[in-house]
Amino acid sequence: MATMIKEAGIYLPEMPKTGFDDPFGEASGAGLIFGATGGVMEAALRTVYELVTGREVPFKNLNIEPCRGFDGIKQASVKLENCVNEYSFLEGIDLKFLVAHGTANAKKVMQMLKRGELNDVHFVEIMACPGGCLGGGGQPIPTSAEIRRKRAQAIYEEEASLPIRKSHENPYVKYIYQKFLTEGPCGKLSHKLLHTHYTKRGRFIS
């Protein structure tokens, strides 16, 4: 490698300084907390509340505590008040949400949905792994409830230190919507590329 560099006439000490390649961009704090149960919900609520009301979520340091913790199924709500004109039709609504983790709890939530017990819930987050991705199969072993709690604590501490903690303030996200998904999050192209649809396939192995 050194010989090739010399043959190309490249003298590294005289080369201008440049930044490192960044093929994957950078995540906001909202992206980081996806690793814990309730993280997707918390990230979404930070953005939704601010877009609808023009204000940050009414929780200290943006930490939406009702989304956090290791209870199998959690339900809470946040009231939308003094909405901006564009979303005035949402004025006074209690935005109800539910967070669940673990397949046993996922089954319970699905049964509740089928029975119509959650018809007033606007947003449901389910993570199959205990505690969320931090308790998933790709994580170091062994694991335990205590280890999962410590992983969650580390995620939240790291997230709190980041300069960008809202999904809609991530410069990479903003760039994509400005240059490519120009119709916005609800546009046809966004819906085509960013929304997942599921089809029942039956069993692959008999």
Coordinates of C-alpha atoms in Angstrom, one line a residue:
M1 CA 0.0 0.0 0.0
A2 CA 2.8 2.4 0.9
T3 CA 4.6 1.7 -2.4
M4 CA 1.4 2.4 -4.4
I5 CA 0.9 5.7 -2.5
K6 CA 4.5 6.8 -3.3
E7 CA 4.2 5.7 -7.0
A8 CA 1.0 7.8 -7.3
G9 CA 3.0 10.8 -6.1
I10 CA 0.9 11.2 -2.9
Y11 CA 2.7 12.7 0.1
L12 CA 0.3 12.3 3.0
P13 CA 1.7 15.1 5.2
E14 CA 0.9 17.7 2.5
M15 CA -2.6 16.4 1.8
P16 CA -5.5 18.7 2.9
K17 CA -7.6 17.5 5.9
T18 CA -11.0 16.1 5.2
G19 CA -13.7 14.5 7.2
F20 CA -14.3 10.8 7.4
D21 CA -16.8 9.2 5.0
D22 CA -20.2 8.9 6.7
P23 CA -22.2 6.3 4.7
F24 CA -24.8 5.7 7.4
G25 CA -25.4 9.2 8.6
E26 CA -25.9 10.0 12.3
A27 CA -28.8 9.1 14.6
S28 CA -30.6 11.5 16.8
G29 CA -31.2 10.7 20.4
A30 CA -34.7 9.7 19.4
G31 CA -33.1 7.1 17.1
L32 CA -30.9 5.8 19.9
I33 CA -33.7 5.1 22.3
F34 CA -35.3 2.8 19.7
G35 CA -33.2 0.1 21.4
A36 CA -35.4 0.1 24.5
T37 CA -39.0 -0.8 24.9
G38 CA -41.1 2.4 24.5
G39 CA -38.3 4.1 22.6
V40 CA -40.2 4.2 19.2
M41 CA -43.2 5.6 21.0
E42 CA -41.2 8.2 22.8
A43 CA -39.4 9.3 19.7
A44 CA -42.7 9.6 17.8
L45 CA -44.4 11.5 20.5
R46 CA -41.6 14.1 20.7
T47 CA -42.1 14.9 17.1
V48 CA -45.9 14.6 16.9
Y49 CA -46.5 16.8 19.9
E50 CA -44.1 19.5 18.7
L51 CA -45.5 19.5 15.1
V52 CA -49.1 19.7 16.3
T53 CA -48.7 22.3 19.1
G54 CA -45.5 24.1 18.2
R55 CA -44.1 23.3 21.6
E56 CA -41.9 20.6 23.1
V57 CA -43.5 17.7 24.9
P58 CA -44.5 18.7 28.5
F59 CA -42.1 16.3 30.1
K60 CA -38.8 17.3 31.9
N61 CA -35.8 17.1 29.6
L62 CA -38.0 15.5 26.8
N63 CA -38.0 12.3 28.8
I64 CA -41.5 10.8 28.4
E65 CA -41.5 8.6 31.5
P66 CA -44.8 6.8 30.8
C67 CA -43.1 5.2 27.8
R68 CA -40.2 3.9 29.9
G69 CA -39.8 1.0 32.3
F70 CA -40.2 -2.7 32.1
D71 CA -43.9 -3.2 32.8
G72 CA -45.1 -5.7 30.2
I73 CA -47.9 -3.4 29.0
K74 CA -48.1 0.3 29.6
Q75 CA -50.9 2.7 28.7
A76 CA -50.9 6.5 29.0
S77 CA -52.0 9.7 27.2
V78 CA -50.9 13.2 26.5
K79 CA -53.4 16.0 25.9
L80 CA -53.0 18.1 22.8
E81 CA -53.8 21.8 23.6
N82 CA -53.3 25.1 21.9
C83 CA -52.6 23.3 18.6
V84 CA -51.2 25.3 15.6
N85 CA -53.7 26.3 12.9
E86 CA -52.9 23.4 10.6
Y87 CA -53.8 20.9 13.3
S88 CA -56.6 22.8 15.1
F89 CA -58.9 19.9 14.5
L90 CA -56.9 17.9 17.1
E91 CA -57.5 20.5 19.8
G92 CA -58.3 18.9 23.2
I93 CA -57.7 15.4 22.1
D94 CA -56.1 13.0 24.6
L95 CA -53.5 11.2 22.5
K96 CA -53.6 7.7 23.9
F97 CA -50.8 5.2 23.5
L98 CA -49.8 1.7 24.5
V99 CA -46.4 0.1 24.8
A100 CA -45.7 -3.6 25.2
H101 CA -42.7 -5.9 25.0
G102 CA -42.2 -9.6 24.9
T103 CA -44.2 -12.1 22.8
A104 CA -46.5 -13.1 25.6
N105 CA -47.5 -9.4 26.1
A106 CA -47.8 -9.0 22.4
K107 CA -50.3 -11.8 22.3
K108 CA -52.3 -10.2 25.1
V109 CA -52.4 -6.9 23.2
M110 CA -53.5 -8.5 20.0
Q111 CA -56.3 -10.2 21.8
M112 CA -57.3 -6.9 23.4
L113 CA -57.4 -5.3 20.0
K114 CA -59.5 -8.1 18.6
R115 CA -62.0 -7.7 21.4
G116 CA -62.2 -4.0 20.7
E117 CA -60.8 -3.0 24.1
L118 CA -58.3 -0.6 22.6
N119 CA -60.5 1.2 20.1
D120 CA -59.7 4.5 21.7
V121 CA -55.9 4.0 21.6
H122 CA -54.2 6.0 18.8
F123 CA -50.8 4.4 18.7
V124 CA -49.5 1.0 19.8
E125 CA -45.9 -0.1 20.0
I126 CA -45.0 -3.7 20.4
M127 CA -41.4 -5.1 20.6
A128 CA -41.1 -8.9 20.6
C129 CA -37.8 -9.0 22.6
P130 CA -37.9 -8.6 26.4
G131 CA -37.0 -5.0 27.1
G132 CA -36.9 -4.2 23.4
C133 CA -33.9 -4.7 21.1
L134 CA -31.5 -4.4 24.0
G135 CA -32.8 -7.8 25.1
G136 CA -32.7 -9.4 21.7
G137 CA -30.9 -12.3 20.2
G138 CA -28.1 -10.2 18.8
Q139 CA -27.0 -8.9 22.2
P140 CA -24.1 -10.3 24.3
I141 CA -25.0 -13.3 26.5
P142 CA -25.8 -14.1 29.2
T143 CA -28.6 -11.7 29.9
S144 CA -31.0 -11.1 32.7
A145 CA -33.6 -8.6 33.8
E146 CA -30.9 -6.7 35.7
I147 CA -28.6 -6.6 32.7
R148 CA -31.5 -5.4 30.5
R149 CA -32.2 -2.6 32.9
K150 CA -28.6 -1.5 32.9
R151 CA -28.5 -1.5 29.1
A152 CA -31.6 0.7 29.1
Q153 CA -30.0 3.0 31.6
A154 CA -26.9 3.3 29.4
I155 CA -29.1 4.1 26.4
Y156 CA -31.0 6.8 28.2
E157 CA -27.8 8.4 29.6
E158 CA -26.1 8.4 26.2
E159 CA -29.3 9.8 24.6
A160 CA -29.5 12.7 27.1
S161 CA -26.0 13.8 26.2
L162 CA -26.6 14.1 22.5
P163 CA -27.0 17.5 20.8
I164 CA -30.0 16.4 18.6
R165 CA -32.7 14.5 20.4
K166 CA -35.7 14.8 18.1
S167 CA -36.2 12.8 14.9
H168 CA -37.4 15.8 12.9
E169 CA -34.3 17.8 13.8
N170 CA -31.9 15.2 12.4
P171 CA -30.1 17.0 9.5
Y172 CA -30.1 13.8 7.5
V173 CA -33.8 13.3 7.9
K174 CA -34.4 16.9 7.0
Y175 CA -32.2 16.6 3.9
I176 CA -34.1 13.6 2.6
Y177 CA -37.4 15.4 2.9
Q178 CA -36.1 18.5 1.3
K179 CA -34.4 16.9 -1.6
F180 CA -36.2 13.6 -2.3
L181 CA -39.4 13.0 -0.3
T182 CA -40.6 16.5 -1.1
E183 CA -44.3 15.8 -0.6
G184 CA -43.5 15.2 3.1
P185 CA -44.1 12.3 5.5
C186 CA -47.6 11.7 4.2
G187 CA -46.8 11.9 0.5
K188 CA -47.3 9.1 -1.9
L189 CA -43.5 8.4 -2.3
S190 CA -43.0 8.4 1.4
H191 CA -45.8 6.0 1.9
K192 CA -44.5 3.7 -0.9
L193 CA -40.9 3.6 0.4
L194 CA -41.3 4.0 4.2
H195 CA -44.4 2.0 5.1
T196 CA -44.4 -1.7 5.5
H197 CA -47.2 -4.0 4.5
Y198 CA -47.7 -7.5 5.7
T199 CA -49.3 -10.5 3.9
K200 CA -50.2 -13.7 5.5
R201 CA -47.9 -16.4 4.1
G202 CA -48.9 -19.5 6.2
R203 CA -46.2 -21.9 7.4
F204 CA -43.0 -22.2 5.4
I205 CA -42.1 -25.5 7.1
S206 CA -44.6 -28.2 7.5

